[in-house]
Coordinates of C-alpha atoms and ligand atoms in Angstrom, one line a residue:
X79 CA -6.9 22.0 5.6
X80 CA -9.6 20.5 8.2
X81 CA -7.6 17.5 9.6
X82 CA -8.5 18.7 12.9
X83 CA -8.8 15.5 14.9
X84 CA -5.5 13.6 16.4
X85 CA -5.6 9.8 16.6
X86 CA -3.1 7.8 18.6
X87 CA -2.7 4.5 17.5
X88 CA -0.2 1.6 19.0
X89 CA 0.2 -1.3 21.3
X90 CA -0.7 -1.1 24.8
X91 CA 1.8 0.6 27.1
X92 CA 2.9 3.1 24.4
X93 CA 1.2 6.0 26.4
X94 CA -1.7 6.7 24.2
X95 CA -3.9 7.3 27.0
X96 CA -1.8 9.2 29.3
X97 CA -0.2 11.3 26.3
X98 CA -3.7 11.8 24.8
X99 CA -5.3 13.4 27.9
X100 CA -2.5 15.7 28.6
X101 CA -2.3 16.6 25.1
X102 CA -6.0 17.3 25.0
X103 CA -5.4 19.4 27.9
X104 CA -2.7 21.4 26.1
X105 CA -4.7 21.9 22.9
X106 CA -7.9 22.6 24.6
X107 CA -9.8 19.8 22.8
X108 CA -12.2 16.9 23.6
X109 CA -10.5 13.6 24.6
X110 CA -12.2 10.4 23.8
X111 CA -10.5 7.2 25.1
X112 CA -12.1 4.1 23.3
X113 CA -11.4 1.8 26.1
X114 CA -13.0 4.0 28.5
X115 CA -15.9 4.6 26.4
X116 CA -16.4 0.9 26.1
X117 CA -16.5 0.6 29.9
X118 CA -18.9 3.6 30.2
X119 CA -21.3 1.8 27.5
X120 CA -21.2 -1.5 29.1
X121 CA -20.9 -0.8 32.9
X122 CA -17.9 -3.3 32.8
X123 CA -14.5 -3.0 33.1
X124 CA -12.2 -4.3 30.3
X125 CA -10.9 -7.2 32.1
X126 CA -14.5 -8.1 32.8
X127 CA -15.8 -7.8 29.4
X128 CA -12.9 -10.1 28.0
X129 CA -13.5 -12.9 30.8
X130 CA -17.2 -12.6 30.7
X131 CA -17.9 -12.3 26.7
X132 CA -14.5 -12.9 25.1
X133 CA -12.6 -10.9 22.7
X134 CA -14.9 -11.2 20.2
X135 CA -17.6 -9.4 21.8
X136 CA -15.4 -6.9 23.2
X137 CA -14.2 -6.0 19.3
X138 CA -17.6 -5.7 18.4
X139 CA -18.4 -3.1 21.2
X140 CA -15.1 -1.4 20.2
X141 CA -16.4 -1.2 16.5
X142 CA -19.7 0.5 17.7
X143 CA -17.9 3.2 19.7
X144 CA -15.2 4.0 17.2
X145 CA -18.1 4.3 14.4
X146 CA -19.8 6.8 17.1
X147 CA -16.9 9.1 17.5
X148 CA -17.3 12.3 15.6
X149 CA -14.5 13.4 13.1
X150 CA -14.3 16.9 14.5
X151 CA -11.5 18.4 16.4
X152 CA -10.3 16.1 19.3
X153 CA -8.0 13.7 20.5
X154 CA -8.6 9.9 20.2
X155 CA -6.7 7.1 21.9
X156 CA -7.5 3.7 20.7
X157 CA -7.1 0.2 22.0
X158 CA -4.0 -1.7 20.8
X159 CA -6.2 -3.8 18.5
X160 CA -8.4 -1.4 17.0
X161 CA -6.6 -1.1 13.8
X162 CA -7.5 -4.8 13.2
X163 CA -10.9 -4.1 12.1
X164 CA -10.8 -2.3 8.5
X165 CA -14.0 -0.3 9.2
X166 CA -12.3 1.0 12.4
X167 CA -9.3 2.0 10.2
X168 CA -11.5 4.0 7.8
X169 CA -13.4 5.8 10.5
X170 CA -10.2 6.6 12.4
X171 CA -8.4 7.9 9.2
X172 CA -11.5 10.4 8.6
X173 CA -10.4 13.9 9.0
X174 CA -7.5 12.9 11.1
X175 CA -3.8 13.1 11.6
X176 CA -2.7 9.5 13.0
X177 CA 0.2 9.2 15.2
X178 CA 1.7 5.6 16.0
X179 CA 3.0 5.5 19.5
X180 CA 5.6 2.7 19.5
X181 CA 8.0 1.2 21.9
X182 CA 10.4 -1.8 22.0
X183 CA 9.1 -5.1 23.4
X184 CA 11.2 -4.8 26.8
X185 CA 9.7 -1.4 27.5
X186 CA 6.3 -2.6 26.7
X187 CA 6.6 -5.3 28.9
X188 CA 8.0 -3.2 31.4
X189 CA 5.0 -0.9 31.5
X190 CA 2.2 -3.4 31.2
X191 CA 3.4 -6.3 33.5
X192 CA 1.8 -5.3 36.5
X193 CA -1.5 -4.5 34.8
X194 CA -4.7 -6.5 35.3
X195 CA -5.7 -6.6 31.7
X196 CA -6.4 -10.4 30.6
X197 CA -3.7 -11.9 28.2
X198 CA -4.9 -12.3 24.5
X199 CA -2.9 -15.5 24.1
X200 CA -1.6 -18.5 26.3
X201 CA 2.1 -17.3 25.9
X202 CA 4.2 -15.7 28.4
X203 CA 3.9 -11.9 28.3
X204 CA 7.1 -11.0 26.4
X205 CA 6.4 -13.5 23.6
X206 CA 2.8 -12.5 23.7
X207 CA 3.7 -8.8 23.0
X208 CA 6.4 -9.8 20.6
X209 CA 4.1 -12.0 18.2
X210 CA 1.2 -9.6 18.5
X211 CA 3.6 -6.3 17.8
X212 CA 4.8 -8.3 14.8
X213 CA 1.3 -8.9 13.6
X214 CA 0.0 -5.3 14.0
X215 CA 3.1 -3.3 13.1
X216 CA 2.5 -3.5 9.5
X217 CA -1.0 -1.9 10.0
X218 CA 0.2 0.6 12.4
X219 CA 3.0 1.3 10.0
X220 CA 0.6 2.0 6.8
X221 CA -2.1 3.7 8.6
X222 CA -0.4 6.3 10.7
X223 CA 1.0 9.7 9.4
X224 CA 4.0 9.8 11.8
X225 CA 5.6 7.2 14.2
X226 CA 7.0 8.3 17.4
X227 CA 9.1 5.7 19.3
X228 CA 8.7 6.5 22.8
X229 CA 10.9 3.9 24.3
X230 CA 13.4 6.2 25.5
X231 CA 11.3 9.7 25.6
X232 CA 9.4 11.3 28.5
X233 CA 5.7 11.9 28.1
X234 CA 6.3 15.6 28.0
X235 CA 8.7 15.4 25.1
X236 CA 6.4 12.9 23.1
X237 CA 3.5 15.5 23.6
X238 CA 5.8 18.3 22.4
X239 CA 6.8 16.2 19.3
X240 CA 3.0 15.4 18.7
X241 CA 2.1 19.1 19.1
X242 CA 4.9 20.2 16.8
X243 CA 4.2 17.7 14.0
X244 CA 0.3 18.3 14.1
X245 CA 0.7 22.0 13.9
X246 CA 3.8 22.5 11.5
X247 CA 3.7 19.1 9.5
X248 CA 7.6 19.6 10.3
X249 CA 10.5 21.3 8.6
X250 CA 9.4 19.6 5.0
X251 CA 9.0 22.6 2.8
X252 CA 12.7 23.6 2.7
X253 CA 13.4 20.2 1.5
X254 CA 10.4 20.2 -1.0
X255 CA 11.7 23.7 -2.3
X256 CA 15.0 22.7 -2.8
X257 CA 14.3 19.5 -4.6
X258 CA 11.1 19.0 -5.7
X259 CA 10.4 22.6 -7.2
X260 CA 13.8 22.4 -8.6
X261 CA 12.7 19.2 -10.7
X262 CA 9.6 20.6 -12.5
X263 CA 6.7 18.3 -12.4
X264 CA 5.8 16.8 -15.7
X265 CA 3.4 18.9 -18.0
X266 CA 0.4 16.8 -17.6
X267 CA -2.7 16.1 -19.6
X268 CA -4.6 17.0 -16.5
X269 CA -3.8 20.3 -15.6
X270 CA -6.4 21.2 -12.9
X271 CA -5.0 18.2 -11.1
X272 CA -1.6 19.6 -11.5
X273 CA -2.5 23.1 -10.3
X274 CA -3.9 21.5 -7.3
X275 CA -0.9 19.4 -6.7
X276 CA 1.3 22.4 -6.7
X277 CA -0.9 24.1 -4.1
X278 CA -1.2 21.3 -2.0
X279 CA 2.6 20.4 -1.8
X280 CA 3.2 24.0 -0.5
X281 CA 1.5 23.0 2.7
X282 CA 4.0 21.1 5.1
X283 CA 0.9 19.1 6.8
X284 CA 0.1 17.7 3.4
X285 CA 1.7 13.7 3.2
X286 CA 2.7 13.3 -0.2
X287 CA 2.3 10.0 -2.4
X288 CA 3.0 9.6 -6.0
X289 CA 4.2 7.8 -8.7
X290 CA 7.9 7.9 -9.8
X291 CA 8.9 6.8 -13.1
X292 CA 10.3 8.2 -16.7
X293 CA 7.9 9.1 -18.2
X294 CA 4.7 9.0 -15.9
X295 CA 2.9 12.1 -16.6
X296 CA 0.4 10.2 -18.8
X297 CA -0.3 8.0 -15.5
X298 CA -4.1 8.2 -14.3
X299 CA -2.9 7.1 -11.1
X300 CA -3.0 10.5 -9.5
X301 CA -6.6 10.7 -10.3
X302 CA -7.5 7.4 -8.7
X303 CA -5.6 7.8 -5.7
X304 CA -6.8 11.4 -4.9
X305 CA -10.3 10.4 -5.6
X306 CA -10.0 7.9 -2.7
X307 CA -8.4 10.3 -0.7
X308 CA -11.6 12.5 -1.0
X309 CA -13.7 9.8 -0.5
X310 CA -12.0 8.6 2.9
X311 CA -11.9 12.2 4.3
X312 CA -8.0 12.0 4.0
X313 CA -7.7 15.7 3.6
X314 CA -3.9 15.7 4.5
X315 CA -2.9 13.4 1.8
X316 CA -1.9 14.2 -1.9
X317 CA -1.0 11.9 -4.7
X318 CA 1.3 13.3 -7.5
X319 CA 3.7 12.6 -10.2
X320 CA 7.5 12.4 -9.7
X321 CA 8.8 12.3 -13.3
X322 CA 12.4 11.9 -13.2
X323 CA 15.1 10.2 -15.2
X324 CA 17.2 9.4 -11.8
X325 CA 15.6 8.2 -8.7
X326 CA 18.4 8.7 -6.2
X327 CA 17.9 12.2 -5.0
X328 CA 14.0 11.5 -4.8
X329 CA 14.5 8.5 -2.6
X330 CA 17.5 10.1 -0.5
X331 CA 15.1 13.3 0.1
X332 CA 11.6 11.5 0.4
X333 CA 11.5 11.2 4.3
X334 CA 12.6 14.7 4.7
X335 CA 10.0 15.8 2.4
X336 CA 7.2 14.3 4.2
X337 CA 6.7 11.5 1.5
X338 CA 4.6 8.8 2.8
X339 CA 4.5 6.4 -0.2
X340 CA 5.6 5.9 -4.0
X341 CA 4.4 3.7 -6.5
X342 CA 7.1 3.0 -8.8
X343 CA 7.1 2.4 -12.5
X344 CA 9.3 2.0 -15.5
X345 CA 12.3 2.3 -15.5
X346 CA 12.9 2.4 -11.9
X347 CA 11.6 -0.8 -10.4
X348 CA 15.1 -2.4 -10.4
X349 CA 17.2 0.5 -9.4
X350 CA 15.1 1.4 -6.4
X351 CA 16.0 -1.7 -4.5
X352 CA 19.3 -0.8 -3.1
X353 CA 18.2 2.5 -1.8
X354 CA 15.4 0.9 0.2
X355 CA 16.3 -0.2 4.0
X356 CA 13.7 -3.1 4.0
X357 CA 12.8 -5.2 0.9
X358 CA 10.1 -7.6 1.0
X359 CA 11.0 -11.2 0.2
X360 CA 8.6 -11.5 -2.9
X361 CA 9.8 -8.3 -4.1
X362 CA 13.5 -9.5 -3.7
X363 CA 12.7 -12.7 -5.6
X364 CA 10.8 -11.0 -8.6
X365 CA 13.9 -8.2 -8.6
X366 CA 11.5 -5.2 -8.8
X367 CA 10.0 -3.1 -6.1
X368 CA 6.8 -1.1 -7.3
X369 CA 5.5 0.3 -3.8
X370 CA 7.4 2.1 -1.2
X371 CA 6.4 3.1 2.1
X372 CA 8.0 5.7 4.2
X373 CA 7.5 5.5 7.9
X374 CA 9.5 6.4 11.1
X375 CA 12.6 7.4 9.1
X376 CA 12.8 4.0 7.2
X377 CA 11.8 2.7 3.8
X378 CA 10.0 -0.3 3.1
X379 CA 9.7 -1.8 -0.5
X380 CA 7.0 -4.1 -1.8
X381 CA 6.0 -5.7 -5.2
X382 CA 2.3 -5.7 -5.8
X383 CA 2.5 -6.4 -9.6
X384 CA 2.4 -10.1 -8.7
X385 CA -0.7 -9.8 -6.7
X386 CA -2.3 -8.0 -9.9
X387 CA -1.7 -11.2 -11.7
X388 CA -2.4 -13.6 -8.9
X389 CA -5.7 -12.3 -7.7
X390 CA -7.5 -12.2 -11.2
X391 CA -6.4 -15.9 -11.9
X392 CA -8.3 -16.9 -8.4
X393 CA -10.8 -19.8 -9.1
X394 CA -9.2 -20.9 -12.4
X395 CA -7.5 -24.6 -12.2
X396 CA -3.5 -24.6 -12.7
X397 CA -1.9 -26.1 -15.5
X398 CA 0.7 -25.2 -18.0
X399 CA 1.6 -21.7 -18.8
X400 CA 3.6 -19.9 -21.3
X401 CA 4.9 -16.2 -20.6
X402 CA 5.8 -14.3 -23.8
X403 CA 8.5 -11.7 -22.6
X404 CA 11.2 -11.6 -20.1
X405 CA 11.4 -8.2 -18.8
X406 CA 10.2 -6.8 -15.3
X407 CA 6.5 -7.8 -16.0
X408 CA 7.3 -11.3 -16.9
X409 CA 9.0 -12.0 -13.7
X410 CA 5.9 -10.8 -11.6
X411 CA 3.8 -12.9 -13.8
X412 CA 6.3 -16.0 -13.5
X413 CA 6.0 -15.6 -9.6
X414 CA 2.4 -15.3 -9.4
X415 CA 2.0 -18.3 -11.9
X416 CA 4.3 -20.5 -9.7
X417 CA 2.4 -19.6 -6.6
X418 CA -0.8 -20.7 -8.4
X419 CA 0.8 -24.0 -9.1
X420 CA 1.5 -23.6 -12.8
X421 CA 4.0 -25.2 -14.8
X422 CA 5.6 -22.2 -16.4
X423 CA 7.5 -21.8 -19.7
X424 CA 9.3 -18.6 -20.8
X425 CA 9.2 -17.4 -24.4
X426 CA 11.3 -14.4 -25.5
X427 CA 12.5 -12.7 -28.5
X428 CA 15.9 -12.8 -26.9
X429 CA 16.4 -16.4 -25.8
X430 CA 19.3 -15.6 -23.4
X431 CA 17.1 -13.4 -21.2
X432 CA 14.5 -16.1 -21.1
X433 CA 17.0 -18.7 -20.0
X434 CA 18.3 -16.2 -17.4
X435 CA 14.8 -15.7 -15.9
X436 CA 14.0 -19.6 -16.1
X437 CA 17.4 -20.0 -14.4
X438 CA 16.4 -18.0 -11.5
X439 CA 12.7 -19.3 -11.4
X440 CA 13.5 -23.1 -12.2
X441 CA 11.3 -23.3 -15.3
X442 CA 11.4 -23.9 -18.9
X443 CA 12.4 -21.4 -21.4
X444 CA 12.5 -21.1 -25.4
X445 CA 12.6 -18.6 -28.2
X446 CA 9.4 -17.1 -29.6
X447 CA 9.7 -18.7 -32.8
X448 CA 9.7 -22.3 -31.0
X449 CA 5.8 -21.5 -30.3
X450 CA 4.0 -24.7 -29.4
X451 CA 1.4 -22.2 -28.1
X452 CA -1.3 -24.5 -28.7
X453 CA -0.4 -27.0 -26.1
X454 CA -0.5 -24.5 -23.0
X455 CA -3.7 -24.1 -20.8
X456 CA -2.7 -20.4 -20.2
X457 CA -0.8 -17.8 -22.5
X458 CA 0.2 -14.7 -21.0
X459 CA 1.6 -11.6 -22.9
X460 CA 4.3 -9.6 -21.1
X461 CA 5.5 -7.7 -23.9
X462 CA 4.3 -4.2 -25.0
X463 CA 3.1 -5.8 -28.1
X464 CA -0.5 -4.6 -29.0
X465 CA 0.0 -1.6 -27.0
X466 CA -1.6 1.4 -28.8
X467 CA -0.9 2.4 -31.6
X468 CA 0.7 -1.2 -32.3
X469 CA -2.0 -3.4 -33.8
X470 CA 0.0 -6.5 -33.8
X471 CA -0.3 -9.7 -31.8
X472 CA 2.5 -11.5 -29.6
X473 CA 1.5 -14.7 -30.9
X474 CA -0.2 -16.2 -34.1
X475 CA -4.0 -16.2 -32.9
X476 CA -4.4 -19.5 -34.9
X477 CA -2.4 -21.3 -32.1
X478 CA -5.0 -20.4 -29.6
X479 CA -8.0 -22.5 -28.6
X480 CA -11.4 -22.6 -27.0
X481 CA -11.2 -22.6 -23.2
X482 CA -7.5 -21.4 -22.9
X483 CA -7.0 -18.9 -20.6
X484 CA -5.4 -15.5 -22.2
X485 CA -4.1 -13.0 -20.3
X486 CA -2.7 -9.6 -21.8
X487 CA -0.8 -7.5 -19.7
X488 CA -1.0 -4.6 -22.1
X489 CA -3.9 -2.3 -21.0
X490 CA -3.9 0.5 -23.6
X491 CA -6.5 -0.4 -25.3
X492 CA -8.2 -2.7 -22.7
X493 CA -9.5 -4.6 -25.6
X494 CA -6.0 -5.5 -27.2
X495 CA -5.8 -7.1 -30.6
X496 CA -4.8 -10.3 -28.8
X497 CA -7.8 -9.9 -26.5
X498 CA -10.4 -9.7 -29.2
X499 CA -8.8 -12.5 -31.2
X500 CA -9.1 -14.5 -28.2
X501 CA -12.5 -13.6 -27.3
X502 CA -13.5 -14.6 -30.9
X503 CA -12.2 -18.1 -30.4
X504 CA -14.0 -18.5 -27.0
X505 CA -10.8 -18.4 -24.7
X506 CA -11.0 -17.1 -21.1
X507 CA -9.7 -13.6 -21.5
X508 CA -8.2 -11.6 -18.7
X509 CA -7.4 -7.7 -19.6
X510 CA -4.4 -5.8 -18.5
X511 CA -6.7 -3.6 -16.7
X512 CA -7.3 -6.2 -14.1
X513 CA -3.7 -6.6 -13.4
X514 CA -3.7 -2.6 -12.9
X515 CA -6.7 -2.6 -10.6
X516 CA -5.6 -5.3 -8.4
X517 CA -2.1 -4.2 -8.0
X518 CA -3.6 -1.0 -6.9
X519 CA -5.9 -2.3 -4.5
X520 CA -3.0 -4.1 -2.9
X521 CA -0.7 -1.0 -3.2
X522 CA -3.1 1.4 -1.7
X523 CA -3.7 -0.7 1.4
X524 CA 0.1 -1.1 1.9
X525 CA 0.6 2.9 1.6
X526 CA -2.8 3.8 3.6
X527 CA -3.9 1.0 5.7
X528 CA -7.2 1.1 4.1
X529 CA -9.0 -1.5 1.8
X530 CA -10.5 -0.7 -1.3
X531 CA -12.0 -3.1 -3.4
X532 CA -11.4 -4.0 -7.0
X533 CA -15.1 -2.8 -8.1
X534 CA -14.1 0.5 -6.3
X535 CA -11.0 1.1 -8.6
X536 CA -13.2 0.2 -11.8
X537 CA -15.9 2.8 -10.6
X538 CA -13.0 5.5 -10.7
X539 CA -11.7 4.4 -13.7
X540 CA -14.9 4.2 -15.9
Ligands
LIG866 P1 10.5 -4.6 -20.3 O1 11.1 -4.9 -19.1 O2 10.9 -3.5 -21.2 O3 10.2 -6.1 -21.0 C1 9.8 -6.2 -22.2 C2 9.7 -7.5 -23.0 O4 9.2 -7.5 -24.2 C3 11.2 -7.8 -23.2 O5 11.3 -9.4 -22.8 C4 11.2 -7.7 -24.8 O6 11.9 -8.6 -25.3 C5 9.9 -7.9 -25.1 N1 9.4 -7.3 -26.5 C6 9.6 -5.9 -26.5 N2 9.0 -5.4 -27.7 C7 8.7 -6.8 -28.4 C8 8.5 -7.1 -29.8 N3 8.2 -6.4 -30.6 N4 8.3 -8.4 -29.9 C9 8.3 -9.5 -29.2 N5 8.8 -9.2 -27.7 C10 9.1 -7.9 -27.4 O7 9.0 -4.2 -19.9 P2 8.0 -4.8 -18.7 O8 8.2 -4.0 -17.5 O9 8.2 -6.2 -18.6 O10 6.4 -4.5 -19.2 C11 5.9 -5.3 -20.3 C12 4.7 -4.9 -20.8 O11 3.8 -5.0 -19.6 C13 4.5 -3.2 -20.5 O12 4.4 -2.8 -22.2 C14 3.1 -3.0 -20.2 O13 2.1 -3.1 -21.5 C15 2.8 -4.5 -19.4 N6 2.7 -4.0 -17.9 C16 1.2 -4.1 -17.6 C17 1.0 -3.5 -16.2 C18 -0.4 -3.5 -15.8 O14 -0.7 -3.3 -14.5 N7 -1.4 -4.1 -16.3 C19 2.0 -3.5 -15.3 C20 3.3 -3.4 -15.7 C21 3.5 -3.9 -17.1 P3 13.6 -8.5 -25.3 O15 14.2 -9.3 -24.4 O16 13.9 -9.4 -26.8 O17 13.9 -7.1 -25.6

């Protein structure tokens, strides 16, 4: 593996420059400090740049500097706000192991209170640190391979910890051997990818990502993710399959096994919730987690399924919507439709389940045979009806009308019988692949800090 560069990210006062310099001496590597490079390039101090040209100009110069640092063996210390620019994140990620240096607000305050750097807000310093830190923390958390909280650590122990993790990847292999290798990976339809996965898991510096479900061996997600890792020079990252019937052992061992992130699929989206340290509000409301990030010894649960439905509906007027089905996907769909301002009715084969969901979200419900489907502006299928090899439709197509939006969450085949019938009638159709694509772009960003566009995912899937 050729991830030879060490990148230090984190707020001001977390020791990036001091630690970076000493680490460079210890490892005999070149040292780049982006703030120092900016000062050399402009001939001005950082306070002068801020007072004369303002923060925007500073960020532009910082962008130029970061793009010019080679991704070769070196230590790079970055300014606290460098991660705000998505292009900076891409450049910093390339062929790098990223360490997030962190400390609590009081400690940061004590370390920077006497500095001559200009404030970024009009708030008192401790409130500024607290506010900006809470905005940047999700980015640091997603982008970094490792978090080092040096609130109570000396500079030397911090350097020791970074050097140890950089050289060895930590003691992850015993856990991987004890746990992962005892749980055979699925017999996949992608044998080459599987061989690479097994070889890479054996490398302790490899940060692992994966899809956890049962079954999930058919999933093409590893192909998409590993293609992006290659494109972005993330040669210390691997996405694989974790096909497990019960999810507890994986989640309990994930941090020690060096797992950075998981995509969660059927049947584990609900059962993982009590096993996660922090579950975001939207995921709690939906009652399902499909994305888990591990960082700094803690786990964070998200739901990106609803965004996979919300985003493709951008630009369409709201109105009345009917969701067919009352399972996990329906729950995400209802949340997305309510966020888009639709009035939602849930129709389900088992009306009691529709009622339960309707009570939770405060919307209407009914049974499928009540179907006055034609009166809705949008119909969304959240059942497996129409999934290959099934060729049936969840609703009678004679109820559909021109101009109605028909969103089918089923994506095998991409053109389901419902989508084909709706196309013929002149409905606005949205295929299930769109949900997959949009939820994946969001998930990729949460687990890596990097942005991919829906078109980039479409290209890989084609
Ligand atoms: P789920 O929790 O098992 O719920 C399935 C729902 O479909 C239940 O309400 C069930 O009704 C209903 N149903 C099942 N078979 C039916 C039939 N023959 N006729 C009428 N209703 C039927 O599954 P889920 O997680 O919500 O997923 C549902 C579908 O969404 C999946 O099959 C998948 O195709 C799709 N999905 C797509 C994406 C994507 O990225 N595009 C992501 C997630 C899911 P009862 O309550 O009566 O059992």
